[in-house]
Short mmCIF file of C-alpha atoms and ligand atoms in Angstrom, two decimals:
data_model
loop_
_atom_site.label_atom_id
_atom_site.label_comp_id
_atom_site.label_asym_id
_atom_site.label_seq_id
_atom_site.Cartn_x
_atom_site.Cartn_y
_atom_site.Cartn_z
CA MET A 1 26.72 -39.41 51.37
CA THR A 2 27.50 -37.69 47.66
CA SER A 3 25.93 -33.70 47.43
CA PHE A 4 24.20 -33.07 44.77
CA SER A 5 26.83 -30.87 43.43
CA GLU A 6 29.42 -33.57 42.61
CA ILE A 7 27.42 -34.57 40.18
CA THR A 8 25.29 -32.14 38.00
CA ASP A 9 29.00 -32.79 35.93
CA ALA A 10 27.39 -36.28 34.73
CA LEU A 11 23.88 -35.10 35.12
CA ALA A 12 25.71 -32.26 32.37
CA GLN A 13 25.73 -35.08 29.49
CA GLN A 14 22.77 -36.75 29.80
CA ALA A 15 21.64 -36.94 26.70
CA ILE A 16 18.49 -38.99 25.89
CA GLU A 17 16.87 -39.92 21.87
CA LEU A 18 13.18 -39.84 21.50
CA PRO A 19 11.52 -41.92 19.43
CA SER A 20 9.43 -39.98 16.17
CA TRP A 21 7.22 -42.94 16.93
CA ALA A 22 6.24 -41.74 20.46
CA PHE A 23 4.52 -38.80 18.46
CA GLY A 24 2.03 -40.20 16.14
CA ASN A 25 -0.79 -42.27 17.01
CA SER A 26 -0.72 -45.91 18.75
CA GLY A 27 -2.51 -48.56 20.88
CA THR A 28 -3.67 -52.06 20.96
CA ARG A 29 -5.66 -54.31 18.75
CA PHE A 30 -8.21 -53.46 20.75
CA ARG A 31 -8.23 -49.74 19.60
CA VAL A 32 -6.06 -47.09 18.47
CA PHE A 33 -7.06 -43.54 19.99
CA PRO A 34 -6.51 -40.73 17.66
CA GLN A 35 -5.91 -37.88 19.25
CA PRO A 36 -5.96 -33.81 18.06
CA GLY A 37 -2.88 -32.31 16.63
CA VAL A 38 -0.68 -35.58 16.13
CA PRO A 39 1.77 -35.15 13.42
CA ARG A 40 0.90 -36.52 10.02
CA ASP A 41 5.01 -36.63 8.92
CA PRO A 42 8.24 -37.26 9.97
CA PHE A 43 8.44 -33.09 9.79
CA GLU A 44 5.87 -32.51 12.47
CA LYS A 45 7.57 -35.29 14.35
CA VAL A 46 10.91 -33.71 14.44
CA ALA A 47 9.26 -30.21 15.76
CA ASP A 48 7.42 -32.37 18.83
CA ALA A 49 10.25 -33.73 19.68
CA ALA A 50 12.56 -30.58 19.79
CA GLN A 51 9.76 -28.88 22.27
CA VAL A 52 10.62 -31.86 24.85
CA HIS A 53 14.49 -30.66 23.85
CA ARG A 54 13.25 -27.31 24.08
CA LEU A 55 12.10 -27.45 27.74
CA THR A 56 14.56 -29.66 29.16
CA GLY A 57 17.75 -30.09 27.12
CA LEU A 58 17.57 -33.98 27.84
CA ALA A 59 16.55 -35.21 24.14
CA PRO A 60 19.34 -33.80 21.73
CA ALA A 61 18.14 -36.50 19.40
CA VAL A 62 15.01 -38.18 17.74
CA ALA A 63 15.31 -42.00 16.71
CA LEU A 64 13.25 -42.56 13.19
CA HIS A 65 11.70 -45.76 11.69
CA ILE A 66 12.14 -46.97 8.32
CA PRO A 67 9.97 -47.13 6.51
CA TRP A 68 6.84 -45.03 9.05
CA ASP A 69 9.69 -41.91 8.35
CA GLU A 70 10.32 -42.48 5.77
CA VAL A 71 10.49 -38.66 3.13
CA ASP A 72 12.20 -37.84 -0.11
CA ASP A 73 14.48 -35.45 0.90
CA PHE A 74 16.35 -37.34 4.17
CA ALA A 75 19.23 -33.64 3.94
CA ALA A 76 16.02 -31.23 4.24
CA LEU A 77 14.87 -33.08 7.14
CA ARG A 78 18.25 -32.97 8.80
CA ARG A 79 18.48 -29.44 8.16
CA HIS A 80 15.31 -29.21 9.16
CA ALA A 81 16.15 -31.42 13.45
CA GLU A 82 19.05 -29.04 13.31
CA ASP A 83 17.29 -25.43 12.63
CA LEU A 84 15.18 -26.61 15.51
CA GLY A 85 18.26 -27.85 17.48
CA VAL A 86 18.05 -31.25 17.05
CA ALA A 87 19.67 -33.98 15.71
CA LEU A 88 18.67 -37.23 13.56
CA GLY A 89 19.86 -40.57 15.75
CA THR A 90 19.12 -43.94 15.71
CA ILE A 91 17.54 -45.32 12.35
CA ASN A 92 14.76 -48.37 13.16
CA SER A 93 14.61 -50.78 10.47
CA ASN A 94 11.48 -52.46 10.08
CA THR A 95 10.54 -55.83 8.68
CA PHE A 96 7.58 -56.53 11.13
CA GLN A 97 5.30 -55.21 8.21
CA ASP A 98 5.49 -56.71 5.12
CA GLU A 99 3.54 -59.33 3.56
CA ALA A 100 6.25 -61.11 2.63
CA TYR A 101 7.45 -61.87 6.51
CA LYS A 102 4.65 -63.14 7.60
CA LEU A 103 6.66 -66.48 8.55
CA GLY A 104 10.29 -64.52 8.99
CA SER A 105 12.51 -62.23 7.44
CA LEU A 106 16.60 -62.09 7.85
CA ALA A 107 15.77 -65.62 9.14
CA HIS A 108 13.72 -66.87 6.36
CA ARG A 109 13.55 -69.95 5.29
CA ASP A 110 12.83 -68.76 1.66
CA PRO A 111 16.63 -66.99 0.13
CA ALA A 112 14.03 -64.11 -1.69
CA VAL A 113 12.28 -62.84 1.51
CA ARG A 114 15.88 -62.56 3.15
CA ARG A 115 17.64 -61.01 0.27
CA GLN A 116 14.59 -58.41 0.33
CA ALA A 117 14.96 -57.79 4.05
CA ILE A 118 18.35 -58.03 3.58
CA ASP A 119 17.81 -54.95 0.89
CA HIS A 120 16.08 -52.86 3.37
CA HIS A 121 18.59 -52.81 5.46
CA ARG A 122 21.10 -51.37 3.07
CA ARG A 123 18.72 -48.67 2.45
CA CYS A 124 18.74 -48.46 6.14
CA LEU A 125 22.54 -47.70 5.58
CA ASP A 126 21.82 -45.49 2.71
CA ILE A 127 19.96 -43.30 5.03
CA MET A 128 22.38 -42.90 7.51
CA ARG A 129 25.11 -41.42 5.18
CA GLU A 130 21.95 -38.45 4.59
CA THR A 131 20.68 -38.25 8.00
CA GLY A 132 24.10 -38.93 9.83
CA SER A 133 23.31 -41.61 11.56
CA ARG A 134 25.73 -44.07 13.37
CA ASP A 135 23.35 -46.61 14.50
CA LEU A 136 21.36 -48.95 12.80
CA LYS A 137 18.93 -50.86 15.11
CA ILE A 138 17.85 -53.95 13.58
CA TRP A 139 14.10 -55.45 16.09
CA LEU A 140 13.49 -59.10 14.39
CA ALA A 141 9.53 -60.06 14.78
CA ASP A 142 11.26 -63.03 13.41
CA GLY A 143 9.82 -66.25 15.09
CA THR A 144 7.06 -69.64 15.36
CA ASN A 145 3.81 -69.74 16.85
CA TYR A 146 4.09 -73.51 16.94
CA PRO A 147 6.18 -76.25 17.73
CA GLY A 148 7.57 -77.40 14.81
CA GLN A 149 5.94 -74.98 12.70
CA ASP A 150 10.01 -74.49 11.57
CA ASP A 151 13.44 -75.79 12.49
CA MET A 152 14.36 -72.95 15.02
CA ARG A 153 18.76 -74.39 14.26
CA THR A 154 18.47 -73.74 10.85
CA ARG A 155 16.39 -70.31 10.69
CA GLN A 156 20.15 -69.66 13.54
CA ASP A 157 21.99 -70.20 10.41
CA HIS A 158 19.57 -68.04 8.37
CA LEU A 159 19.67 -65.71 10.51
CA ALA A 160 23.60 -64.77 10.86
CA ASP A 161 24.67 -65.18 7.70
CA SER A 162 21.68 -62.15 7.14
CA LEU A 163 23.18 -60.67 9.76
CA ALA A 164 26.85 -61.31 8.48
CA GLU A 165 25.47 -59.72 4.87
CA ILE A 166 24.31 -56.13 6.38
CA TYR A 167 27.39 -55.97 8.82
CA ALA A 168 29.27 -55.75 5.30
CA ALA A 169 27.68 -52.95 4.17
CA VAL A 170 28.54 -50.98 7.28
CA ASP A 171 30.67 -47.87 7.22
CA THR A 172 33.47 -47.26 10.06
CA ASP A 173 31.57 -44.74 11.57
CA GLN A 174 28.41 -46.55 11.84
CA ARG A 175 27.77 -49.60 14.18
CA LEU A 176 24.58 -52.73 13.57
CA VAL A 177 22.62 -52.68 16.69
CA LEU A 178 20.55 -55.86 17.48
CA GLU A 179 17.72 -55.80 19.59
CA TYR A 180 16.27 -59.03 21.65
CA LYS A 181 12.62 -59.58 23.05
CA ILE A 182 10.39 -62.58 24.36
CA PHE A 183 7.71 -62.67 22.68
CA GLU A 184 5.06 -60.42 20.56
CA PRO A 185 4.45 -60.98 17.87
CA ALA A 186 5.77 -64.40 17.68
CA PHE A 187 4.10 -66.56 20.76
CA TYR A 188 6.13 -70.03 20.23
CA HIS A 189 9.90 -68.78 19.58
CA THR A 190 11.56 -65.45 18.61
CA ASP A 191 13.91 -66.07 16.99
CA VAL A 192 16.62 -63.51 18.84
CA PRO A 193 14.81 -63.82 21.85
CA ASP A 194 17.28 -62.99 24.66
CA TRP A 195 20.51 -61.40 25.12
CA GLY A 196 22.87 -64.26 25.07
CA THR A 197 21.27 -65.08 21.34
CA ALA A 198 21.84 -60.75 20.86
CA TYR A 199 25.54 -61.27 22.32
CA ALA A 200 26.13 -64.61 20.26
CA GLN A 201 25.46 -63.39 16.84
CA VAL A 202 27.10 -59.91 17.58
CA SER A 203 30.24 -61.49 18.96
CA ALA A 204 30.18 -63.14 15.51
CA LEU A 205 29.49 -60.47 13.27
CA GLY A 206 32.98 -57.82 14.40
CA ASP A 207 32.78 -54.44 17.31
CA ARG A 208 30.97 -52.32 15.16
CA ALA A 209 27.66 -54.59 16.10
CA VAL A 210 26.14 -54.38 19.68
CA VAL A 211 23.50 -55.11 21.67
CA CYS A 212 20.01 -52.81 21.91
CA LEU A 213 18.45 -53.46 25.66
CA ASP A 214 14.46 -52.69 25.69
CA THR A 215 13.17 -52.51 29.08
CA GLY A 216 10.29 -54.65 28.12
CA HIS A 217 11.32 -57.59 26.97
CA HIS A 218 12.40 -59.16 29.30
CA ALA A 219 10.57 -62.48 31.46
CA PRO A 220 8.30 -61.41 34.09
CA GLY A 221 10.73 -61.29 37.12
CA THR A 222 13.96 -60.60 35.23
CA ASN A 223 16.84 -59.35 36.63
CA ILE A 224 17.75 -56.51 34.17
CA GLU A 225 20.44 -54.82 36.37
CA PHE A 226 22.51 -58.18 36.22
CA ILE A 227 22.26 -58.18 32.28
CA VAL A 228 22.97 -54.83 32.00
CA MET A 229 26.00 -55.16 34.21
CA GLN A 230 27.20 -58.52 31.84
CA LEU A 231 26.76 -56.66 28.44
CA LEU A 232 28.52 -53.71 29.59
CA ARG A 233 32.14 -55.90 31.46
CA LEU A 234 31.24 -58.28 27.74
CA GLY A 235 31.62 -54.56 25.69
CA LYS A 236 28.81 -55.27 23.59
CA LEU A 237 26.03 -53.22 25.25
CA GLY A 238 25.36 -50.42 22.82
CA SER A 239 21.99 -48.66 23.46
CA PHE A 240 18.96 -49.21 25.91
CA ASP A 241 15.21 -48.86 24.49
CA PHE A 242 13.91 -47.35 27.43
CA ASN A 243 10.48 -48.12 28.83
CA SER A 244 7.78 -49.18 31.46
CA ARG A 245 5.49 -52.48 32.27
CA PHE A 246 3.11 -54.16 34.58
CA TYR A 247 2.54 -57.47 32.58
CA ALA A 248 4.52 -57.54 28.72
CA ASP A 249 5.71 -55.42 26.39
CA ASP A 250 3.50 -52.47 27.54
CA ASP A 251 5.72 -49.73 26.31
CA LEU A 252 4.62 -47.52 28.84
CA ILE A 253 6.08 -44.66 30.33
CA VAL A 254 10.14 -44.93 31.71
CA GLY A 255 9.90 -45.25 35.40
CA ALA A 256 6.04 -45.29 35.79
CA ALA A 257 5.57 -49.05 36.48
CA ASP A 258 8.89 -50.02 39.10
CA PRO A 259 10.62 -46.38 39.50
CA PHE A 260 13.21 -48.78 41.42
CA GLN A 261 14.00 -50.90 38.84
CA LEU A 262 15.15 -47.99 36.46
CA PHE A 263 17.08 -46.72 39.32
CA ARG A 264 19.14 -50.10 39.98
CA ILE A 265 19.37 -50.15 36.09
CA LEU A 266 21.11 -46.69 35.97
CA ALA A 267 22.99 -47.57 39.38
CA GLU A 268 24.91 -50.68 36.90
CA VAL A 269 25.15 -48.51 33.77
CA ILE A 270 27.38 -45.42 36.28
CA ARG A 271 28.98 -48.44 37.43
CA GLY A 272 29.78 -50.73 34.32
CA GLY A 273 31.06 -47.40 32.32
CA GLY A 274 28.26 -47.00 30.38
CA TYR A 275 27.13 -43.51 31.30
CA GLY A 276 28.46 -39.99 29.53
CA VAL A 277 29.23 -38.45 26.75
CA ASP A 278 31.38 -41.32 25.40
CA SER A 279 30.31 -44.46 26.88
CA GLY A 280 29.17 -45.66 23.71
CA VAL A 281 26.09 -46.50 24.74
CA ALA A 282 22.76 -44.23 23.31
CA PHE A 283 20.20 -44.15 25.53
CA MET A 284 16.74 -43.88 23.57
CA LEU A 285 12.63 -43.99 24.79
CA ASP A 286 11.10 -46.59 23.37
CA GLN A 287 6.89 -45.94 23.79
CA CYS A 288 3.56 -44.72 23.16
CA HIS A 289 1.66 -43.16 24.43
CA ASN A 290 -1.84 -44.67 23.92
CA ILE A 291 -4.01 -42.51 26.07
CA GLU A 292 -2.48 -39.61 27.35
CA ARG A 293 -0.98 -36.60 25.17
CA LYS A 294 1.79 -37.53 23.43
CA ILE A 295 4.51 -34.55 23.77
CA PRO A 296 3.72 -33.98 27.62
CA GLY A 297 4.54 -37.96 27.20
CA GLN A 298 7.62 -37.51 26.18
CA ILE A 299 8.53 -34.28 28.93
CA ARG A 300 8.22 -37.13 31.95
CA SER A 301 9.56 -39.47 30.09
CA VAL A 302 13.15 -38.00 30.45
CA LEU A 303 12.06 -35.97 33.88
CA ASN A 304 11.91 -39.56 34.53
CA VAL A 305 14.86 -40.71 33.59
CA GLN A 306 17.15 -38.06 34.79
CA GLU A 307 15.83 -38.00 38.65
CA MET A 308 16.69 -41.75 38.37
CA THR A 309 20.10 -41.45 37.08
CA ALA A 310 20.77 -38.39 39.35
CA ARG A 311 19.47 -40.65 42.65
CA ALA A 312 22.45 -43.25 41.35
CA LEU A 313 25.10 -40.64 40.53
CA LEU A 314 24.55 -39.95 44.33
CA ILE A 315 25.73 -43.82 45.12
CA ASP A 316 28.65 -43.00 48.57
CA HIS A 317 30.32 -45.74 46.40
CA GLU A 318 32.95 -45.45 49.35
CA ALA A 319 30.38 -46.44 52.16
CA LEU A 320 29.44 -49.18 49.52
CA ASP A 321 32.79 -50.92 49.08
CA ALA A 322 33.50 -50.71 52.47
CA ALA A 323 30.17 -52.60 53.69
CA GLN A 324 30.32 -54.54 50.84
CA ARG A 325 34.03 -55.53 51.63
CA GLU A 326 33.38 -56.19 55.46
CA GLY A 327 30.34 -58.04 53.95
CA ASP A 328 27.91 -55.92 56.48
CA VAL A 329 24.53 -57.22 54.44
CA LEU A 330 22.66 -54.52 55.17
CA ALA A 331 25.20 -51.43 55.72
CA ALA A 332 25.84 -52.12 52.05
CA HIS A 333 22.09 -52.58 51.46
CA ALA A 334 21.15 -49.25 53.16
CA VAL A 335 24.05 -47.00 51.70
CA TYR A 336 22.07 -48.12 48.50
CA MET A 337 18.75 -47.74 49.38
CA ASP A 338 19.31 -43.78 50.76
CA ALA A 339 20.32 -42.91 47.58
CA PHE A 340 17.86 -44.45 46.19
CA SER A 341 15.93 -42.58 48.69
CA THR A 342 16.85 -38.80 47.91
CA ASP A 343 13.71 -36.62 46.46
CA VAL A 344 16.47 -34.91 44.03
CA ARG A 345 13.50 -32.86 42.97
CA PRO A 346 14.09 -29.85 44.57
CA ASP A 347 18.20 -29.38 43.65
CA LEU A 348 16.92 -30.54 40.13
CA ALA A 349 14.28 -27.61 39.57
CA ARG A 350 17.14 -25.07 40.97
CA TRP A 351 19.78 -26.35 38.03
CA ARG A 352 17.49 -26.91 35.10
CA GLU A 353 16.32 -22.21 35.83
CA SER A 354 20.43 -22.06 36.33
CA ARG A 355 21.00 -23.56 33.11
CA GLY A 356 18.01 -21.29 31.92
CA LEU A 357 15.75 -23.56 31.20
CA PRO A 358 12.35 -24.17 33.76
CA ALA A 359 12.79 -25.73 36.52
CA ASP A 360 8.95 -27.40 35.92
CA PRO A 361 9.21 -28.49 32.26
CA MET A 362 6.03 -30.19 32.87
CA ARG A 363 4.22 -26.98 33.76
CA ALA A 364 6.33 -24.65 31.58
CA TYR A 365 4.77 -26.80 28.27
CA ALA A 366 1.44 -26.84 29.73
CA GLU A 367 1.81 -22.92 30.38
CA SER A 368 2.32 -22.91 26.00
CA ASP A 369 0.94 -22.14 23.79
CA TYR A 370 2.75 -25.14 21.89
CA GLN A 371 -0.59 -27.60 22.02
CA ALA A 372 -3.16 -25.62 21.22
CA ARG A 373 -1.32 -23.99 17.90
CA ILE A 374 -0.60 -27.48 16.81
CA ASP A 375 -4.05 -28.81 18.21
CA ALA A 376 -5.86 -26.26 15.78
CA GLU A 377 -2.93 -26.22 12.73
CA ARG A 378 -2.48 -29.94 12.20
CA VAL A 379 -6.11 -30.37 10.25
CA GLY A 380 -6.54 -32.38 7.26
CA GLY A 381 -4.17 -35.40 5.86
CA SER A 382 -3.86 -38.43 7.67
CA GLN A 383 -2.00 -38.21 11.29
CA ALA A 384 1.02 -40.95 11.54
CA GLY A 385 0.88 -43.75 13.30
CA TRP A 386 2.10 -47.21 12.98
CA GLY A 387 0.14 -48.12 9.60
CA ALA A 388 -0.34 -51.44 10.71
C1 LRH B 1 9.06 -54.07 19.08
C2 LRH B 1 9.74 -52.36 19.49
C3 LRH B 1 11.14 -52.21 18.26
C4 LRH B 1 10.85 -51.39 17.63
C5 LRH B 1 9.03 -51.12 18.22
C6 LRH B 1 9.01 -49.84 17.62
O1 LRH B 1 8.64 -54.31 20.18
O2 LRH B 1 10.61 -52.37 21.20
O3 LRH B 1 12.54 -51.37 18.99
O4 LRH B 1 11.09 -51.63 16.50
O5 LRH B 1 9.27 -51.77 19.48
MN1 MN B 2 12.32 -51.35 21.50
#
């Protein structure tokens, strides 16, 4: 089997973007439970994200969501982030909360509504020129709730035209990343429901249009690592929204619900050339800490991704290739499971210390005074949330 020392160079390349909205209040239609110390603005969200990077070395960038993270001066927010040792990352658009978008946005039948949604994306591209962000991530709530409610073919054509207009405004150092989702908030059809539709739409645009795979956006039982393999094979996997789920888009801590699935996904990412600084694949978390504390939740999340990445990097590909070539089913599976069954935590703890990081970032955060300080300082004002 591959030894831990052989994978540390690869591990050192790991970079996971944190979602600004994970630090704000979130919940379900039943209740959003506020917490003390929650940020009131993007500056405080970035400060919290910087704590995760300080303790793990794994989270050098913060993804923003517009308008949730709208500020008067994005250059100032960028400087604030850089002063704290992080960068501003993916810009996520939002065409799922304005009144006009009840029946859709980029796929809407009404050209005026499509215009409004296209202009929102042009605004996001302007913001990216100030934040230095590369990726504009587009997730659409667009869809219908009842059969016959609207013409799905016409909506696909409207969507294609709208995306083409947005793509025409994307700079050469920027990318358009289209995220698919099987359902919710639409419950009959969603205009971008699966990887095939996202692939078809971005392929019609050009090289700087790619697909985002959110691990919570598939039908139960979907072999997600197969989709990872295929999108990498087609050169169209642009990014991940990592989280985990038991039933629907639960947005739970990545690896919490199904660590083996996360291992299998990362094994295909590594095998397909989707891992590393030059891979062109962005790793982002997309989670909501509805009942647990937010910052420890994010620390736990990046550590879960790191741990499963380490296990996947330990796969002995020579032995695996040999067993696969011989059609030795059990031997091939055993090689794979040996890596998954390897407890890398002691090695990771020692490796962190060798890089000047705490061996146990969760304990280091708990023993720091940061949480108590923000709980005491952040009184008054309105806590950040989804504004839904
Ligand atoms: C949609 C989604 C999308 C984000 C939102 C916060 O479910 O995954 O990526 O815009 O969550
Ligand atoms: Mn997502």
